[in-house]
């Protein structure tokens, strides 16, 4: 628990030095509020397809709609500054089995999870810095694990012929973890940047289940180079970033220390059309391989590798590769946006020809705002995502999403899937309604998940043994002066858990958090 005391003292000490700033914490309500900010303030310099944690592309005073005032305070990028970040203390209690999605480095097991966020950010000349770590405690209570398969670690995921470092439970005991979270050191010259960072990266417009990059795991320690803000081109504002990072294995995969790290590289490009109002396009690619097999040419892999150099090798080479195209269309006049992420897995072929669905994963969704009196509004959101294998698998071998036959740990960071937290072979629907006002927010949500259809159809195929879950929830946020108090509650009904017929589980999730801005 020493990490809590140290971080708490640091936040309190810095509270009197300067004013507040804005860094988006995975799982916090401010992430969705920021989406509403961008939908309501059509004239600001919006993100296109790279969604940062650190907001600095416009001034707070330029926002015509911002009922939460100083609680949303983007960092002004107009000279030297020093800011103290919002302090956030969050607690979650889960009654039966872990449920942790889009929480960044934090993993919410059975029992109590407590997390503390805070830090500082600033700029000196052409250098920006942010120190925004998270320390958390997990009670990590005992629950029934899935039946062990072969020599797989009992705490690891059991339903894979191709193994994956996807942890069910992080050991037997309570634990405390410290992570650098949304931290970075960045050189900025005009609209271009070179940085070292551990922040989470979200690619594309998906709100609940992005396919390639999201907030589901700890951020990847990485170096990046590209645009700091969109730059004007003859087609419209554009952004691009290249990334090089390192993925880490959990303690619950294997005992081979030679494969504990994986080299990761990616590129993300986005364009907001100058000729079609409200239309944004994106292209994203991610590669990973064993770090001990790294060669100099791997630095440029995302630029030149577009097909499997050995297509006869059961669909695999030393790399796992994923790509995605994203489309978002905004209609500011009526407060509506719709989007899709169309992704392909492990050199799964093109989108033209007879099998465009081969190795496909996708997310599709929309949001609608309804204006009310006194800056209040309703936000309706629906999203559907699927990362299950198509029928083409019967004639063309392909891995399940986030797994790989050569890089056994899969697309994971410290035992959690980097994006698409529903897991390999799964699909989900998510519906939410939120009411925003000057006083805060109240929301209702409903999620359905059917887990790992790839395993089900390959090994079970009994319609009465689908492992699926329904989760309704409610959340309430109240703003009082400089403080935000949030309560949320969910109830999950899971049927046939672990594909065991009539294994019915009831799970309650209670969350209580307190955030404060510092002046």
Coordinates of C-alpha atoms in Angstrom, one line a residue:
X1 CA 0.0 0.0 0.0
X2 CA 3.0 2.3 0.1
X3 CA 2.4 3.3 -3.5
X4 CA -1.0 4.8 -2.5
X5 CA 0.6 7.0 0.2
X6 CA 3.4 8.2 -2.0
X7 CA 1.2 9.1 -4.9
X8 CA -1.4 10.7 -2.6
X9 CA 1.3 12.9 -1.0
X10 CA 2.6 13.9 -4.3
X11 CA -0.8 15.0 -5.5
X12 CA -1.6 17.0 -2.4
X13 CA 1.8 18.7 -2.4
X14 CA 1.4 19.9 -6.0
X15 CA -2.2 21.0 -5.5
X16 CA -1.2 24.5 -4.4
X17 CA 1.3 25.1 -7.2
X18 CA -0.8 25.7 -10.3
X19 CA -4.1 25.3 -12.0
X20 CA -5.8 22.2 -13.4
X21 CA -5.3 20.3 -16.6
X22 CA -6.9 17.5 -18.5
X23 CA -5.6 13.9 -19.1
X24 CA -8.1 11.2 -20.0
X25 CA -8.0 8.2 -17.7
X26 CA -9.2 4.8 -19.1
X27 CA -12.6 4.0 -17.6
X28 CA -13.3 7.5 -16.4
X29 CA -16.5 9.4 -17.3
X30 CA -14.4 12.2 -18.9
X31 CA -13.7 10.0 -21.9
X32 CA -17.3 10.0 -23.0
X33 CA -17.8 13.7 -22.1
X34 CA -14.9 14.5 -24.4
X35 CA -16.7 12.7 -27.3
X36 CA -19.7 14.9 -26.6
X37 CA -17.5 18.0 -26.5
X38 CA -16.3 17.2 -30.0
X39 CA -19.8 16.5 -31.3
X40 CA -21.2 19.7 -29.9
X41 CA -18.3 22.0 -30.8
X42 CA -18.0 21.6 -34.5
X43 CA -15.5 24.4 -35.0
X44 CA -12.7 23.0 -32.8
X45 CA -9.7 21.2 -34.1
X46 CA -11.0 17.7 -33.6
X47 CA -9.1 14.5 -33.5
X48 CA -9.5 12.4 -36.7
X49 CA -8.5 8.8 -35.9
X50 CA -5.8 9.0 -33.3
X51 CA -7.4 9.5 -29.9
X52 CA -4.8 10.7 -27.4
X53 CA -5.0 10.7 -23.6
X54 CA -3.6 14.2 -23.3
X55 CA -5.7 17.0 -24.7
X56 CA -4.0 20.1 -26.0
X57 CA -5.3 21.0 -29.4
X58 CA -7.6 23.8 -28.4
X59 CA -8.3 26.3 -25.7
X60 CA -11.1 25.7 -23.1
X61 CA -12.4 29.2 -23.8
X62 CA -13.1 28.2 -27.5
X63 CA -15.8 25.7 -26.4
X64 CA -19.3 27.0 -26.9
X65 CA -20.7 23.9 -25.1
X66 CA -18.9 22.9 -21.9
X67 CA -21.4 22.7 -19.0
X68 CA -18.8 21.1 -16.7
X69 CA -16.6 24.2 -17.1
X70 CA -13.2 23.7 -15.3
X71 CA -13.8 20.0 -14.9
X72 CA -12.9 19.8 -18.6
X73 CA -9.8 22.0 -19.1
X74 CA -7.6 21.1 -22.1
X75 CA -4.0 22.0 -21.8
X76 CA -3.4 25.2 -23.8
X77 CA -0.5 24.6 -26.2
X78 CA 0.5 28.2 -26.4
X79 CA 3.8 28.6 -24.4
X80 CA 5.4 27.3 -21.2
X81 CA 3.1 26.0 -18.5
X82 CA 2.9 23.8 -15.5
X83 CA -0.4 22.1 -14.4
X84 CA -1.5 19.7 -11.7
X85 CA -3.7 16.9 -13.0
X86 CA -7.1 16.0 -11.6
X87 CA -6.9 13.6 -8.7
X88 CA -9.0 10.5 -9.0
X89 CA -9.7 7.9 -6.3
X90 CA -11.9 5.0 -7.6
X91 CA -13.2 1.9 -5.9
X92 CA -14.9 -1.1 -7.4
X93 CA -16.5 -4.2 -5.6
X94 CA -17.4 -7.3 -7.7
X95 CA -19.2 -10.2 -6.0
X96 CA -18.6 -13.3 -8.1
X97 CA -16.0 -13.2 -11.0
X98 CA -13.7 -10.6 -12.5
X99 CA -15.2 -8.1 -15.0
X100 CA -12.7 -5.6 -16.3
X101 CA -13.1 -3.8 -19.7
X102 CA -11.4 -0.7 -21.0
X103 CA -9.8 0.0 -17.7
X104 CA -6.2 0.5 -18.9
X105 CA -3.6 -0.9 -16.6
X106 CA -6.1 -1.6 -13.8
X107 CA -7.5 -5.2 -13.6
X108 CA -10.8 -5.6 -11.6
X109 CA -10.9 -9.0 -10.0
X110 CA -13.4 -10.4 -7.6
X111 CA -13.7 -8.3 -4.4
X112 CA -12.4 -4.8 -3.9
X113 CA -10.3 -2.9 -6.4
X114 CA -9.0 0.6 -5.4
X115 CA -7.1 2.9 -7.8
X116 CA -5.5 6.2 -7.4
X117 CA -4.6 8.6 -10.4
X118 CA -2.9 11.9 -10.3
X119 CA 0.2 13.7 -11.5
X120 CA 1.6 16.7 -13.4
X121 CA 2.0 18.0 -16.9
X122 CA 3.8 20.9 -18.5
X123 CA 5.8 22.4 -21.3
X124 CA 9.3 23.9 -21.5
X125 CA 10.2 25.3 -24.9
X126 CA 9.6 22.6 -27.4
X127 CA 9.3 19.8 -24.9
X128 CA 6.1 18.6 -23.3
X129 CA 6.0 16.2 -20.3
X130 CA 3.3 14.4 -18.5
X131 CA 3.6 12.2 -15.4
X132 CA 0.2 10.6 -14.9
X133 CA 0.7 7.2 -13.2
X134 CA -1.8 4.9 -11.6
X135 CA -1.4 2.8 -8.4
X136 CA -4.1 0.2 -7.6
X137 CA -4.9 -2.5 -5.1
X138 CA -6.7 -5.7 -6.1
X139 CA -8.3 -8.0 -3.5
X140 CA -8.1 -10.6 -6.2
X141 CA -10.7 -12.9 -4.5
X142 CA -11.0 -16.6 -5.3
X143 CA -13.6 -17.9 -7.8
X144 CA -14.0 -21.0 -9.9
X145 CA -11.6 -21.0 -12.8
X146 CA -12.2 -22.7 -16.1
X147 CA -11.2 -26.4 -16.2
X148 CA -7.5 -26.7 -16.9
X149 CA -6.5 -27.7 -20.4
X150 CA -3.3 -29.8 -20.8
X151 CA -0.2 -28.1 -19.3
X152 CA -1.7 -24.6 -19.6
X153 CA -1.2 -22.5 -16.5
X154 CA -4.4 -22.8 -14.5
X155 CA -4.7 -19.0 -14.2
X156 CA -4.4 -18.5 -17.9
X157 CA -7.1 -18.7 -20.6
X158 CA -8.0 -22.4 -21.3
X159 CA -10.0 -22.4 -24.5
X160 CA -7.3 -22.1 -27.2
X161 CA -5.6 -24.7 -29.3
X162 CA -3.2 -21.8 -30.0
X163 CA -2.3 -20.5 -26.6
X164 CA -2.7 -16.8 -25.6
X165 CA -1.4 -14.9 -22.6
X166 CA -4.9 -13.9 -21.4
X167 CA -5.1 -14.2 -17.6
X168 CA -8.2 -15.3 -15.7
X169 CA -6.8 -14.5 -12.3
X170 CA -3.5 -12.9 -11.3
X171 CA -2.4 -15.5 -8.7
X172 CA -3.9 -16.4 -5.4
X173 CA -3.2 -13.3 -3.3
X174 CA -4.2 -9.7 -3.1
X175 CA -1.6 -7.4 -4.8
X176 CA -0.7 -3.8 -5.4
X177 CA 0.5 -2.6 -8.8
X178 CA 2.1 0.7 -10.0
X179 CA 2.0 1.7 -13.7
X180 CA 3.2 4.8 -15.4
X181 CA -0.2 5.1 -17.0
X182 CA -0.7 8.2 -19.3
X183 CA 2.8 9.5 -19.1
X184 CA 5.0 10.8 -21.8
X185 CA 8.0 13.0 -22.8
X186 CA 7.5 14.7 -26.1
X187 CA 9.4 17.0 -28.5
X188 CA 7.0 19.2 -30.5
X189 CA 8.0 21.4 -33.5
X190 CA 5.0 23.2 -35.0
X191 CA 2.5 20.4 -35.8
X192 CA 5.1 17.5 -35.7
X193 CA 6.2 15.5 -32.8
X194 CA 8.6 12.8 -31.5
X195 CA 7.7 11.2 -28.2
X196 CA 8.4 8.5 -25.6
X197 CA 5.2 7.4 -23.9
X198 CA 3.3 4.7 -22.0
X199 CA -0.2 6.3 -22.7
X200 CA -3.0 4.2 -24.1
X201 CA -3.6 4.7 -27.8
X202 CA -7.1 4.4 -29.3
X203 CA -7.3 4.1 -33.1
X204 CA -10.5 4.8 -34.9
X205 CA -14.0 6.0 -33.7
X206 CA -15.3 2.9 -31.9
X207 CA -16.5 3.8 -28.4
X208 CA -16.8 0.4 -26.6
X209 CA -14.9 -2.2 -28.7
X210 CA -12.1 -0.9 -31.0
X211 CA -10.5 -3.8 -32.8
X212 CA -6.8 -2.8 -33.1
X213 CA -5.9 -0.3 -30.4
X214 CA -7.8 0.6 -27.3
X215 CA -7.9 1.1 -23.5
X216 CA -8.4 -2.5 -22.4
X217 CA -4.8 -3.1 -21.2
X218 CA -1.9 -1.1 -19.9
X219 CA -0.5 1.2 -22.5
X220 CA 2.4 -0.1 -24.6
X221 CA 5.8 1.6 -23.8
X222 CA 6.7 3.1 -27.1
X223 CA 8.4 5.7 -29.2
X224 CA 6.3 7.5 -31.8
X225 CA 6.9 10.1 -34.6
X226 CA 4.4 12.0 -36.7
X227 CA 1.8 14.8 -36.5
X228 CA 1.0 16.3 -33.2
X229 CA -2.2 17.9 -34.6
X230 CA -3.9 17.5 -38.0
X231 CA -2.1 19.2 -40.8
X232 CA -3.8 20.7 -43.8
X233 CA -3.5 19.0 -47.2
X234 CA -5.3 19.4 -50.5
X235 CA -7.7 16.6 -49.5
X236 CA -8.3 18.0 -46.0
X237 CA -6.8 17.9 -42.5
X238 CA -4.6 14.7 -42.1
X239 CA -2.7 13.0 -39.3
X240 CA -0.2 10.2 -39.2
X241 CA 2.0 8.5 -36.6
X242 CA 4.5 5.7 -36.6
X243 CA 5.0 3.6 -33.5
X244 CA 7.6 1.2 -32.1
X245 CA 7.1 -0.5 -28.7
X246 CA 7.5 -3.5 -26.5
X247 CA 4.9 -5.9 -25.2
X248 CA 5.4 -7.8 -22.0
X249 CA 4.3 -11.3 -20.9
X250 CA 2.4 -11.9 -17.7
X251 CA 3.7 -14.3 -14.9
X252 CA 1.0 -16.8 -15.8
X253 CA 1.9 -17.9 -19.3
X254 CA 5.1 -20.0 -19.3
X255 CA 8.5 -20.3 -17.6
X256 CA 10.6 -19.4 -20.7
X257 CA 12.3 -16.1 -20.0
X258 CA 13.7 -15.9 -23.5
X259 CA 10.2 -15.0 -24.9
X260 CA 9.0 -12.6 -22.2
X261 CA 9.0 -9.6 -24.6
X262 CA 7.6 -8.9 -28.1
X263 CA 8.5 -6.2 -30.5
X264 CA 5.5 -4.2 -31.6
X265 CA 5.2 -1.7 -34.5
X266 CA 2.2 0.2 -35.9
X267 CA 1.1 3.1 -38.1
X268 CA -2.1 5.1 -38.0
X269 CA -3.3 7.5 -40.7
X270 CA -6.4 9.7 -40.7
X271 CA -8.0 12.1 -43.1
X272 CA -11.0 14.5 -42.6
X273 CA -12.4 15.1 -46.1
X274 CA -12.3 18.6 -47.5
X275 CA -14.9 17.8 -50.1
X276 CA -17.5 15.6 -48.2
X277 CA -18.6 17.4 -45.1
X278 CA -18.3 15.4 -41.8
X279 CA -16.5 12.4 -43.4
X280 CA -13.3 11.0 -41.8
X281 CA -11.3 8.1 -43.0
X282 CA -8.5 6.1 -41.4
X283 CA -6.1 3.3 -42.1
X284 CA -4.3 1.4 -39.3
X285 CA -1.7 -1.4 -39.1
X286 CA -0.1 -3.3 -36.2
X287 CA 2.6 -5.9 -36.2
X288 CA 4.2 -7.9 -33.4
X289 CA 6.9 -10.6 -33.2
X290 CA 9.2 -12.2 -30.7
X291 CA 11.7 -9.5 -29.5
X292 CA 14.7 -11.9 -29.6
X293 CA 14.1 -12.2 -33.4
X294 CA 14.2 -8.5 -34.0
X295 CA 16.3 -7.3 -37.0
X296 CA 17.0 -3.8 -38.2
X297 CA 14.6 -4.1 -41.1
X298 CA 11.8 -4.6 -38.6
X299 CA 11.8 -0.9 -37.9
X300 CA 10.2 -0.4 -41.3
X301 CA 7.8 -3.4 -41.3
X302 CA 4.6 -1.4 -41.3
X303 CA 5.7 0.4 -44.5
X304 CA 6.7 -2.5 -46.7
X305 CA 5.1 -5.7 -45.5
X306 CA 1.7 -6.2 -47.1
X307 CA 1.5 -9.9 -47.5
X308 CA 2.7 -13.2 -45.9
X309 CA 6.1 -13.9 -47.5
X310 CA 5.4 -17.7 -47.0
X311 CA 1.7 -18.2 -47.7
X312 CA 2.1 -22.0 -47.6
X313 CA 3.2 -22.0 -44.0
X314 CA -0.2 -22.6 -42.5
X315 CA -1.0 -18.9 -42.7
X316 CA 1.7 -17.8 -40.4
X317 CA 5.2 -16.2 -40.5
X318 CA 7.3 -14.8 -37.7
X319 CA 4.9 -11.8 -37.5
X320 CA 1.3 -11.4 -36.6
X321 CA -0.2 -8.6 -38.6
X322 CA -3.5 -6.8 -38.3
X323 CA -4.9 -4.0 -40.4
X324 CA -8.1 -1.9 -40.3
X325 CA -10.0 0.8 -42.2
X326 CA -12.2 3.1 -40.3
X327 CA -15.0 5.5 -41.5
X328 CA -16.8 8.1 -39.4
X329 CA -19.5 10.4 -40.8
X330 CA -20.6 13.3 -38.6
X331 CA -23.8 15.4 -39.2
X332 CA -23.3 18.3 -36.8
X333 CA -26.5 20.0 -37.7
X334 CA -28.6 17.2 -36.2
X335 CA -26.1 15.9 -33.6
X336 CA -25.5 12.5 -35.2
X337 CA -22.5 10.4 -36.1
X338 CA -22.1 6.9 -37.4
X339 CA -18.9 4.8 -37.8
X340 CA -17.4 1.5 -38.7
X341 CA -14.0 -0.2 -38.2
X342 CA -13.4 -3.0 -40.8
X343 CA -10.4 -5.0 -39.7
X344 CA -8.4 -8.0 -41.1
X345 CA -6.4 -10.5 -39.1
X346 CA -2.9 -12.0 -39.8
X347 CA -2.5 -11.4 -43.5
X348 CA -6.1 -12.5 -44.0
X349 CA -6.3 -11.3 -47.6
X350 CA -7.9 -8.4 -49.4
X351 CA -11.4 -7.0 -49.3
X352 CA -12.1 -7.7 -53.0
X353 CA -12.7 -11.1 -54.6
X354 CA -14.9 -13.9 -53.4
X355 CA -14.0 -14.0 -49.7
X356 CA -13.9 -10.4 -48.3
X357 CA -15.2 -11.8 -45.0
X358 CA -12.1 -14.0 -44.4
X359 CA -10.2 -13.1 -41.2
X360 CA -12.7 -10.2 -40.7
X361 CA -13.4 -8.4 -37.5
X362 CA -15.6 -5.3 -37.3
X363 CA -17.3 -2.7 -35.1
X364 CA -20.2 -0.6 -36.3
X365 CA -22.1 2.0 -34.3
X366 CA -23.7 5.4 -34.0
X367 CA -24.4 8.2 -31.5
X368 CA -27.3 10.7 -31.5
X369 CA -27.5 13.9 -29.3
X370 CA -30.8 15.5 -28.4
X371 CA -30.5 19.0 -27.0
X372 CA -32.5 20.0 -23.9
X373 CA -32.8 23.2 -22.0
X374 CA -29.9 24.9 -20.1
X375 CA -27.1 23.1 -22.0
X376 CA -28.4 19.7 -21.0
X377 CA -28.7 16.9 -23.6
X378 CA -29.3 13.2 -24.1
X379 CA -26.8 11.0 -25.8
X380 CA -27.9 7.7 -27.4
X381 CA -25.2 5.2 -28.4
X382 CA -25.4 1.8 -30.0
X383 CA -22.5 -0.4 -31.0
X384 CA -22.0 -3.9 -32.3
X385 CA -18.7 -5.7 -32.6
X386 CA -17.6 -9.2 -33.8
X387 CA -14.2 -10.9 -33.9
X388 CA -15.4 -14.4 -34.7
X389 CA -14.0 -16.5 -37.6
X390 CA -16.1 -16.7 -40.8
X391 CA -17.1 -19.8 -42.7
X392 CA -14.1 -19.4 -44.9
X393 CA -12.1 -21.0 -42.1
X394 CA -13.2 -24.4 -43.4
X395 CA -11.2 -23.9 -46.6
X396 CA -8.6 -21.4 -45.6
X397 CA -6.8 -21.8 -42.2
X398 CA -6.7 -18.6 -40.1
X399 CA -6.0 -17.8 -36.4
X400 CA -8.6 -16.5 -34.1
X401 CA -8.3 -12.8 -33.4
X402 CA -5.5 -11.9 -31.0
X403 CA -3.9 -15.3 -31.2
X404 CA -1.0 -16.5 -33.3
X405 CA 0.6 -19.8 -34.1
X406 CA 4.2 -18.5 -33.8
X407 CA 4.0 -15.7 -31.3
X408 CA 2.2 -17.7 -28.7
X409 CA 1.4 -14.9 -26.3
X410 CA -0.9 -13.2 -28.8
X411 CA -1.9 -9.6 -29.0
X412 CA -1.7 -8.9 -25.3
X413 CA 0.0 -6.7 -22.8
X414 CA 0.7 -8.1 -19.3
X415 CA -2.0 -10.7 -19.6
X416 CA -4.7 -8.4 -21.0
X417 CA -5.9 -8.1 -24.6
X418 CA -4.8 -4.7 -26.0
X419 CA -8.2 -4.0 -27.7
X420 CA -11.4 -5.9 -28.2
X421 CA -11.6 -6.8 -24.5
X422 CA -14.5 -9.3 -25.1
X423 CA -11.8 -11.7 -26.2
X424 CA -11.0 -14.0 -29.2
X425 CA -14.0 -15.2 -31.2
X426 CA -16.5 -13.1 -29.3
X427 CA -19.3 -10.7 -30.3
X428 CA -21.1 -8.0 -28.4
X429 CA -23.9 -5.4 -28.5
X430 CA -23.8 -2.3 -26.4
X431 CA -26.5 0.3 -25.8
X432 CA -26.4 3.3 -23.6
X433 CA -28.5 6.4 -22.9
X434 CA -26.9 9.3 -21.0
X435 CA -28.2 12.6 -19.7
X436 CA -25.6 15.4 -19.4
X437 CA -26.3 18.6 -17.5
X438 CA -24.4 21.2 -15.5
X439 CA -25.1 19.2 -12.4
X440 CA -23.5 16.0 -13.8
X441 CA -24.7 12.9 -15.6
X442 CA -27.0 9.9 -15.3
X443 CA -26.9 7.0 -17.6
X444 CA -28.4 3.6 -18.4
X445 CA -26.6 0.9 -20.3
X446 CA -27.0 -2.7 -21.5
X447 CA -24.4 -5.0 -22.9
X448 CA -24.6 -8.5 -24.4
X449 CA -21.5 -10.6 -24.9
X450 CA -21.3 -14.1 -26.5
X451 CA -17.9 -15.5 -25.7
X452 CA -15.5 -17.3 -28.0
X453 CA -17.6 -18.6 -30.8
X454 CA -14.5 -19.9 -32.4
X455 CA -14.0 -22.4 -29.6
X456 CA -17.7 -23.2 -29.3
X457 CA -18.2 -24.1 -33.0
X458 CA -15.0 -25.9 -33.2
X459 CA -15.4 -28.0 -30.1
X460 CA -18.9 -28.0 -28.7
X461 CA -21.7 -27.0 -31.2
X462 CA -24.5 -27.6 -28.7
X463 CA -26.9 -24.7 -28.9
X464 CA -27.6 -25.1 -25.2
X465 CA -23.9 -24.5 -24.2
X466 CA -23.2 -21.0 -25.6
X467 CA -21.3 -19.0 -23.0
X468 CA -23.0 -15.6 -22.9
X469 CA -23.7 -12.7 -20.6
X470 CA -26.3 -9.9 -20.3
X471 CA -25.3 -6.9 -18.2
X472 CA -27.6 -3.9 -17.5
X473 CA -26.1 -1.0 -15.6
X474 CA -26.7 2.4 -14.2
X475 CA -24.3 5.3 -13.5
X476 CA -24.7 8.6 -11.8
X477 CA -22.3 11.5 -11.6
X478 CA -22.7 14.6 -9.4
X479 CA -20.6 17.8 -9.8
X480 CA -20.2 19.9 -6.7
X481 CA -17.8 22.9 -7.1
X482 CA -14.4 21.4 -7.7
X483 CA -15.4 17.8 -7.0
X484 CA -16.9 15.0 -9.0
X485 CA -18.6 12.0 -7.3
X486 CA -19.6 9.0 -9.4
X487 CA -21.6 5.9 -8.5
X488 CA -22.2 3.0 -10.9
X489 CA -23.8 -0.4 -10.5
X490 CA -24.1 -3.4 -12.9
X491 CA -25.7 -6.8 -12.7
X492 CA -24.4 -9.6 -15.0
X493 CA -26.3 -12.8 -15.7
X494 CA -23.9 -15.3 -17.3
X495 CA -25.2 -18.5 -18.7
X496 CA -23.2 -21.7 -19.3
X497 CA -20.0 -20.1 -18.1
X498 CA -16.9 -21.9 -19.4
X499 CA -19.3 -23.6 -21.9
X500 CA -20.6 -25.8 -19.0
X501 CA -24.3 -26.4 -19.5
X502 CA -26.5 -24.8 -16.9
X503 CA -23.5 -23.2 -15.2
X504 CA -25.4 -20.0 -14.3
X505 CA -23.6 -17.2 -12.5
X506 CA -24.9 -13.9 -11.0
X507 CA -22.4 -11.1 -10.7
X508 CA -22.9 -7.7 -9.1
X509 CA -20.5 -4.7 -9.8
X510 CA -20.5 -1.6 -7.6
X511 CA -18.3 1.4 -8.3
X512 CA -17.7 4.6 -6.3
X513 CA -15.2 7.2 -7.3
X514 CA -14.2 10.7 -6.3
X515 CA -12.3 13.2 -8.5
X516 CA -11.1 16.7 -7.7
X517 CA -9.6 19.5 -9.8
X518 CA -6.8 21.5 -8.2
X519 CA -6.2 25.3 -8.5

